[in-house]
Amino acid sequence: MYRFERHAPFDLTAYADPGQDRSGPPLTQGGIFLLISTIASEHCTPEMLDVLDEIDPDKWYHGQLLETMLNTFEDQDQALVIDVGKNIYYSMEAQFRAVGIEKPEDVITTIPMIWLYATRGNGGEWRSRITGDKTAIIEMEQPYNCMFEQGAMKGALECFNARDVQIDHSKCIRDGAAFCELHLSWK
């Protein structure tokens, strides 16, 4: 699996959509940057704001661009990168409903497919399983900032009326684990 640097110069090279080809560098669709500029512009550096103004939401960009931005948020406050993920995914209820997601359990069972749809290149994979009534485990073997992804899961569940979402990030790639493991529970 590809590994990003924590910070790298911003590269605005646009890539063609490689379709189902999962080789090559991880790619992120420009639309995620539009969402970042909408919900977190007050936390962006002036350079980030300039970059966000140039992004085409319909193009694909090297995942390092997203990773550098997420780590810039985390450098300000670890909770900020979680909140950015939460707010982005919370705002995607209409897109989730369009693919048949209607409740928190649907988020859990479809998140591996959504990951493949939302990323391109060698971006790893997600695995998920329901473990009980309103509990689940998600394994994230992927190169992006896992705190952002943790927030994304909270936001995705909350947009389908999950309350008191609790996430225990019990294993972490950053600490040398093979994948991140999230234990989720909600009401």
PDB file of C-alpha atoms in Angstrom:
ATOM      1  CA  MET A   1       0.000   0.000   0.000  1.00  0.00           C
ATOM      2  CA  TYR A   2       1.176   3.493  -0.787  1.00  0.00           C
ATOM      3  CA  ARG A   3       2.479   5.668   2.083  1.00  0.00           C
ATOM      4  CA  PHE A   4       2.231   9.442   2.129  1.00  0.00           C
ATOM      5  CA  GLU A   5       4.634  11.941   3.610  1.00  0.00           C
ATOM      6  CA  ARG A   6       3.185  13.883   6.514  1.00  0.00           C
ATOM      7  CA  HIS A   7       3.652  17.156   4.612  1.00  0.00           C
ATOM      8  CA  ALA A   8       4.642  17.734   1.007  1.00  0.00           C
ATOM      9  CA  PRO A   9       4.469  20.716  -1.349  1.00  0.00           C
ATOM     10  CA  PHE A  10       1.022  21.220  -2.829  1.00  0.00           C
ATOM     11  CA  ASP A  11       0.817  19.574  -6.257  1.00  0.00           C
ATOM     12  CA  LEU A  12      -2.181  20.507  -8.397  1.00  0.00           C
ATOM     13  CA  THR A  13      -1.540  17.992 -11.157  1.00  0.00           C
ATOM     14  CA  ALA A  14      -4.932  16.678 -12.303  1.00  0.00           C
ATOM     15  CA  TYR A  15      -5.170  12.985 -13.164  1.00  0.00           C
ATOM     16  CA  ALA A  16      -7.607  11.182 -15.425  1.00  0.00           C
ATOM     17  CA  ASP A  17      -9.996   8.834 -13.647  1.00  0.00           C
ATOM     18  CA  PRO A  18      -8.282   5.419 -13.875  1.00  0.00           C
ATOM     19  CA  GLY A  19     -11.615   3.652 -13.407  1.00  0.00           C
ATOM     20  CA  GLN A  20     -11.299   0.332 -11.639  1.00  0.00           C
ATOM     21  CA  ASP A  21      -7.490   0.228 -11.893  1.00  0.00           C
ATOM     22  CA  ARG A  22      -6.295   0.154  -8.280  1.00  0.00           C
ATOM     23  CA  SER A  23      -2.597   0.449  -9.144  1.00  0.00           C
ATOM     24  CA  GLY A  24      -0.623   3.667  -9.103  1.00  0.00           C
ATOM     25  CA  PRO A  25      -0.717   6.440  -6.529  1.00  0.00           C
ATOM     26  CA  PRO A  26      -3.839   6.940  -4.406  1.00  0.00           C
ATOM     27  CA  LEU A  27      -6.073   9.553  -5.996  1.00  0.00           C
ATOM     28  CA  THR A  28      -8.709  11.776  -4.421  1.00  0.00           C
ATOM     29  CA  GLN A  29     -11.554  13.375  -6.332  1.00  0.00           C
ATOM     30  CA  GLY A  30     -11.528  17.158  -6.307  1.00  0.00           C
ATOM     31  CA  GLY A  31     -15.008  17.323  -4.791  1.00  0.00           C
ATOM     32  CA  ILE A  32     -13.607  16.539  -1.340  1.00  0.00           C
ATOM     33  CA  PHE A  33     -11.545  19.716  -1.538  1.00  0.00           C
ATOM     34  CA  LEU A  34     -14.679  21.726  -2.311  1.00  0.00           C
ATOM     35  CA  LEU A  35     -16.209  20.332   0.864  1.00  0.00           C
ATOM     36  CA  ILE A  36     -13.066  21.207   2.838  1.00  0.00           C
ATOM     37  CA  SER A  37     -13.199  24.781   1.562  1.00  0.00           C
ATOM     38  CA  THR A  38     -16.879  24.966   2.528  1.00  0.00           C
ATOM     39  CA  ILE A  39     -16.650  23.626   6.061  1.00  0.00           C
ATOM     40  CA  ALA A  40     -13.108  24.439   7.178  1.00  0.00           C
ATOM     41  CA  SER A  41     -11.914  27.527   5.311  1.00  0.00           C
ATOM     42  CA  GLU A  42     -11.348  29.439   8.549  1.00  0.00           C
ATOM     43  CA  HIS A  43      -8.748  26.813   9.515  1.00  0.00           C
ATOM     44  CA  CYS A  44      -6.913  26.831   6.168  1.00  0.00           C
ATOM     45  CA  THR A  45      -3.602  28.565   5.641  1.00  0.00           C
ATOM     46  CA  PRO A  46      -3.539  31.269   2.947  1.00  0.00           C
ATOM     47  CA  GLU A  47      -1.610  28.854   0.705  1.00  0.00           C
ATOM     48  CA  MET A  48      -4.265  26.166   1.213  1.00  0.00           C
ATOM     49  CA  LEU A  49      -7.019  28.648   0.304  1.00  0.00           C
ATOM     50  CA  ASP A  50      -5.178  29.521  -2.911  1.00  0.00           C
ATOM     51  CA  VAL A  51      -4.870  25.822  -3.776  1.00  0.00           C
ATOM     52  CA  LEU A  52      -8.529  25.154  -2.972  1.00  0.00           C
ATOM     53  CA  ASP A  53      -9.550  27.952  -5.354  1.00  0.00           C
ATOM     54  CA  GLU A  54      -7.764  26.154  -8.209  1.00  0.00           C
ATOM     55  CA  ILE A  55      -9.169  22.649  -7.632  1.00  0.00           C
ATOM     56  CA  ASP A  56     -11.606  21.246 -10.200  1.00  0.00           C
ATOM     57  CA  PRO A  57     -14.178  19.157  -8.282  1.00  0.00           C
ATOM     58  CA  ASP A  58     -14.516  16.746 -11.222  1.00  0.00           C
ATOM     59  CA  LYS A  59     -10.793  15.952 -11.533  1.00  0.00           C
ATOM     60  CA  TRP A  60      -8.630  13.548  -9.541  1.00  0.00           C
ATOM     61  CA  TYR A  61      -5.572  14.669  -7.544  1.00  0.00           C
ATOM     62  CA  HIS A  62      -2.712  12.816  -5.902  1.00  0.00           C
ATOM     63  CA  GLY A  63      -3.795  11.753  -2.434  1.00  0.00           C
ATOM     64  CA  GLN A  64      -0.737  13.479  -0.974  1.00  0.00           C
ATOM     65  CA  LEU A  65      -2.517  16.803  -1.515  1.00  0.00           C
ATOM     66  CA  LEU A  66      -5.380  15.748   0.757  1.00  0.00           C
ATOM     67  CA  GLU A  67      -3.021  14.159   3.273  1.00  0.00           C
ATOM     68  CA  THR A  68      -0.949  17.340   3.577  1.00  0.00           C
ATOM     69  CA  MET A  69      -4.093  19.406   4.168  1.00  0.00           C
ATOM     70  CA  LEU A  70      -5.453  16.970   6.755  1.00  0.00           C
ATOM     71  CA  ASN A  71      -2.140  16.917   8.608  1.00  0.00           C
ATOM     72  CA  THR A  72      -2.070  20.732   8.558  1.00  0.00           C
ATOM     73  CA  PHE A  73      -5.428  20.668  10.348  1.00  0.00           C
ATOM     74  CA  GLU A  74      -4.148  18.059  12.790  1.00  0.00           C
ATOM     75  CA  ASP A  75      -1.064  20.197  13.507  1.00  0.00           C
ATOM     76  CA  GLN A  76      -3.428  22.949  14.648  1.00  0.00           C
ATOM     77  CA  ASP A  77      -5.568  20.644  16.808  1.00  0.00           C
ATOM     78  CA  GLN A  78      -6.033  16.882  16.654  1.00  0.00           C
ATOM     79  CA  ALA A  79      -9.773  17.319  17.232  1.00  0.00           C
ATOM     80  CA  LEU A  80      -9.977  19.634  14.205  1.00  0.00           C
ATOM     81  CA  VAL A  81      -9.120  16.915  11.672  1.00  0.00           C
ATOM     82  CA  ILE A  82     -11.752  14.660  13.287  1.00  0.00           C
ATOM     83  CA  ASP A  83     -14.324  17.473  13.069  1.00  0.00           C
ATOM     84  CA  VAL A  84     -13.498  18.126   9.412  1.00  0.00           C
ATOM     85  CA  GLY A  85     -14.129  14.451   8.596  1.00  0.00           C
ATOM     86  CA  LYS A  86     -17.309  14.396  10.656  1.00  0.00           C
ATOM     87  CA  ASN A  87     -18.760  17.528   9.077  1.00  0.00           C
ATOM     88  CA  ILE A  88     -17.906  16.485   5.527  1.00  0.00           C
ATOM     89  CA  TYR A  89     -19.543  13.084   5.854  1.00  0.00           C
ATOM     90  CA  TYR A  90     -22.486  14.450   7.836  1.00  0.00           C
ATOM     91  CA  SER A  91     -23.204  16.745   4.895  1.00  0.00           C
ATOM     92  CA  MET A  92     -23.314  13.818   2.437  1.00  0.00           C
ATOM     93  CA  GLU A  93     -26.670  12.361   3.496  1.00  0.00           C
ATOM     94  CA  ALA A  94     -28.249  12.923   0.051  1.00  0.00           C
ATOM     95  CA  GLN A  95     -25.389  11.125  -1.700  1.00  0.00           C
ATOM     96  CA  PHE A  96     -25.639   8.218   0.748  1.00  0.00           C
ATOM     97  CA  ARG A  97     -29.405   7.940   0.265  1.00  0.00           C
ATOM     98  CA  ALA A  98     -28.917   7.969  -3.513  1.00  0.00           C
ATOM     99  CA  VAL A  99     -27.005   4.675  -3.241  1.00  0.00           C
ATOM    100  CA  GLY A 100     -29.571   3.069  -0.919  1.00  0.00           C
ATOM    101  CA  ILE A 101     -28.165   3.873   2.503  1.00  0.00           C
ATOM    102  CA  GLU A 102     -30.995   4.526   4.955  1.00  0.00           C
ATOM    103  CA  LYS A 103     -29.722   3.687   8.439  1.00  0.00           C
ATOM    104  CA  PRO A 104     -26.465   3.436  10.419  1.00  0.00           C
ATOM    105  CA  GLU A 105     -26.132  -0.302   9.775  1.00  0.00           C
ATOM    106  CA  ASP A 106     -26.211   0.399   6.021  1.00  0.00           C
ATOM    107  CA  VAL A 107     -23.281   2.792   6.469  1.00  0.00           C
ATOM    108  CA  ILE A 108     -21.292   0.019   8.149  1.00  0.00           C
ATOM    109  CA  THR A 109     -22.054  -2.657   5.564  1.00  0.00           C
ATOM    110  CA  THR A 110     -21.461  -0.427   2.522  1.00  0.00           C
ATOM    111  CA  ILE A 111     -18.422   1.589   3.665  1.00  0.00           C
ATOM    112  CA  PRO A 112     -15.901  -0.777   2.000  1.00  0.00           C
ATOM    113  CA  MET A 113     -17.681  -0.267  -1.343  1.00  0.00           C
ATOM    114  CA  ILE A 114     -17.942   3.494  -0.772  1.00  0.00           C
ATOM    115  CA  TRP A 115     -14.183   3.595  -0.068  1.00  0.00           C
ATOM    116  CA  LEU A 116     -13.456   1.928  -3.410  1.00  0.00           C
ATOM    117  CA  TYR A 117     -15.814   4.314  -5.181  1.00  0.00           C
ATOM    118  CA  ALA A 118     -14.414   7.442  -3.504  1.00  0.00           C
ATOM    119  CA  THR A 119     -10.732   6.652  -4.033  1.00  0.00           C
ATOM    120  CA  ARG A 120      -8.583   5.440  -6.899  1.00  0.00           C
ATOM    121  CA  GLY A 121      -5.131   3.915  -7.131  1.00  0.00           C
ATOM    122  CA  ASN A 122      -3.357   1.927  -4.457  1.00  0.00           C
ATOM    123  CA  GLY A 123      -5.366   3.359  -1.596  1.00  0.00           C
ATOM    124  CA  GLY A 124      -5.817   0.192   0.419  1.00  0.00           C
ATOM    125  CA  GLU A 125      -9.139  -1.128   1.611  1.00  0.00           C
ATOM    126  CA  TRP A 126     -11.703  -0.999   4.378  1.00  0.00           C
ATOM    127  CA  ARG A 127     -13.357  -4.014   5.994  1.00  0.00           C
ATOM    128  CA  SER A 128     -16.429  -3.827   8.201  1.00  0.00           C
ATOM    129  CA  ARG A 129     -18.697  -6.065  10.214  1.00  0.00           C
ATOM    130  CA  ILE A 130     -21.687  -5.627  12.462  1.00  0.00           C
ATOM    131  CA  THR A 131     -20.820  -7.187  15.823  1.00  0.00           C
ATOM    132  CA  GLY A 132     -24.096  -6.721  17.689  1.00  0.00           C
ATOM    133  CA  ASP A 133     -27.068  -4.443  18.135  1.00  0.00           C
ATOM    134  CA  LYS A 134     -25.702  -0.997  17.237  1.00  0.00           C
ATOM    135  CA  THR A 135     -22.071  -2.089  17.408  1.00  0.00           C
ATOM    136  CA  ALA A 136     -19.548  -2.677  14.641  1.00  0.00           C
ATOM    137  CA  ILE A 137     -15.864  -2.950  13.827  1.00  0.00           C
ATOM    138  CA  ILE A 138     -14.200  -1.235  10.888  1.00  0.00           C
ATOM    139  CA  GLU A 139     -10.683  -2.075   9.771  1.00  0.00           C
ATOM    140  CA  MET A 140      -9.011   0.616   7.691  1.00  0.00           C
ATOM    141  CA  GLU A 141      -5.930  -0.451   5.798  1.00  0.00           C
ATOM    142  CA  GLN A 142      -5.372   2.817   3.947  1.00  0.00           C
ATOM    143  CA  PRO A 143      -2.826   5.625   3.725  1.00  0.00           C
ATOM    144  CA  TYR A 144      -4.952   8.667   4.603  1.00  0.00           C
ATOM    145  CA  ASN A 145      -5.119  10.433   7.960  1.00  0.00           C
ATOM    146  CA  CYS A 146      -7.032   7.983  10.127  1.00  0.00           C
ATOM    147  CA  MET A 147      -8.304  10.716  12.449  1.00  0.00           C
ATOM    148  CA  PHE A 148     -10.138  12.239   9.472  1.00  0.00           C
ATOM    149  CA  GLU A 149     -11.593   8.818   8.656  1.00  0.00           C
ATOM    150  CA  GLN A 150     -12.646   8.321  12.286  1.00  0.00           C
ATOM    151  CA  GLY A 151     -14.512  11.623  12.138  1.00  0.00           C
ATOM    152  CA  ALA A 152     -16.002  10.635   8.790  1.00  0.00           C
ATOM    153  CA  MET A 153     -17.504   7.497  10.324  1.00  0.00           C
ATOM    154  CA  LYS A 154     -19.027   9.487  13.166  1.00  0.00           C
ATOM    155  CA  GLY A 155     -20.556  11.994  10.736  1.00  0.00           C
ATOM    156  CA  ALA A 156     -21.862   9.292   8.403  1.00  0.00           C
ATOM    157  CA  LEU A 157     -23.586   7.498  11.272  1.00  0.00           C
ATOM    158  CA  GLU A 158     -24.991  10.697  12.762  1.00  0.00           C
ATOM    159  CA  CYS A 159     -26.567  11.793   9.484  1.00  0.00           C
ATOM    160  CA  PHE A 160     -28.787   8.690   9.828  1.00  0.00           C
ATOM    161  CA  ASN A 161     -29.867   9.624  13.360  1.00  0.00           C
ATOM    162  CA  ALA A 162     -27.312   7.608  15.287  1.00  0.00           C
ATOM    163  CA  ARG A 163     -26.896   9.235  18.680  1.00  0.00           C
ATOM    164  CA  ASP A 164     -24.113   9.011  21.235  1.00  0.00           C
ATOM    165  CA  VAL A 165     -21.707   7.584  18.654  1.00  0.00           C
ATOM    166  CA  GLN A 166     -18.659   6.183  20.429  1.00  0.00           C
ATOM    167  CA  ILE A 167     -15.503   5.198  18.559  1.00  0.00           C
ATOM    168  CA  ASP A 168     -12.564   3.393  20.110  1.00  0.00           C
ATOM    169  CA  HIS A 169      -9.552   3.597  17.768  1.00  0.00           C
ATOM    170  CA  SER A 170      -8.012   0.464  19.274  1.00  0.00           C
ATOM    171  CA  LYS A 171      -5.297  -0.263  16.676  1.00  0.00           C
ATOM    172  CA  CYS A 172      -3.530   2.313  14.554  1.00  0.00           C
ATOM    173  CA  ILE A 173      -1.284   2.192  11.501  1.00  0.00           C
ATOM    174  CA  ARG A 174       0.525   5.220  12.922  1.00  0.00           C
ATOM    175  CA  ASP A 175       1.598   3.075  15.878  1.00  0.00           C
ATOM    176  CA  GLY A 176       2.838   0.250  13.652  1.00  0.00           C
ATOM    177  CA  ALA A 177      -0.327  -1.858  13.372  1.00  0.00           C
ATOM    178  CA  ALA A 178      -1.128  -3.436   9.999  1.00  0.00           C
ATOM    179  CA  PHE A 179      -4.414  -1.478   9.913  1.00  0.00           C
ATOM    180  CA  CYS A 180      -6.511   0.873  12.013  1.00  0.00           C
ATOM    181  CA  GLU A 181      -9.353  -0.729  13.903  1.00  0.00           C
ATOM    182  CA  LEU A 182     -12.392   1.249  14.979  1.00  0.00           C
ATOM    183  CA  HIS A 183     -14.879  -0.204  17.455  1.00  0.00           C
ATOM    184  CA  LEU A 184     -18.144   1.678  17.010  1.00  0.00           C
ATOM    185  CA  SER A 185     -21.287   1.851  19.105  1.00  0.00           C
ATOM    186  CA  TRP A 186     -24.331   4.106  18.895  1.00  0.00           C
ATOM    187  CA  LYS A 187     -27.869   4.593  20.114  1.00  0.00           C
TER     188      LYS A 187
END
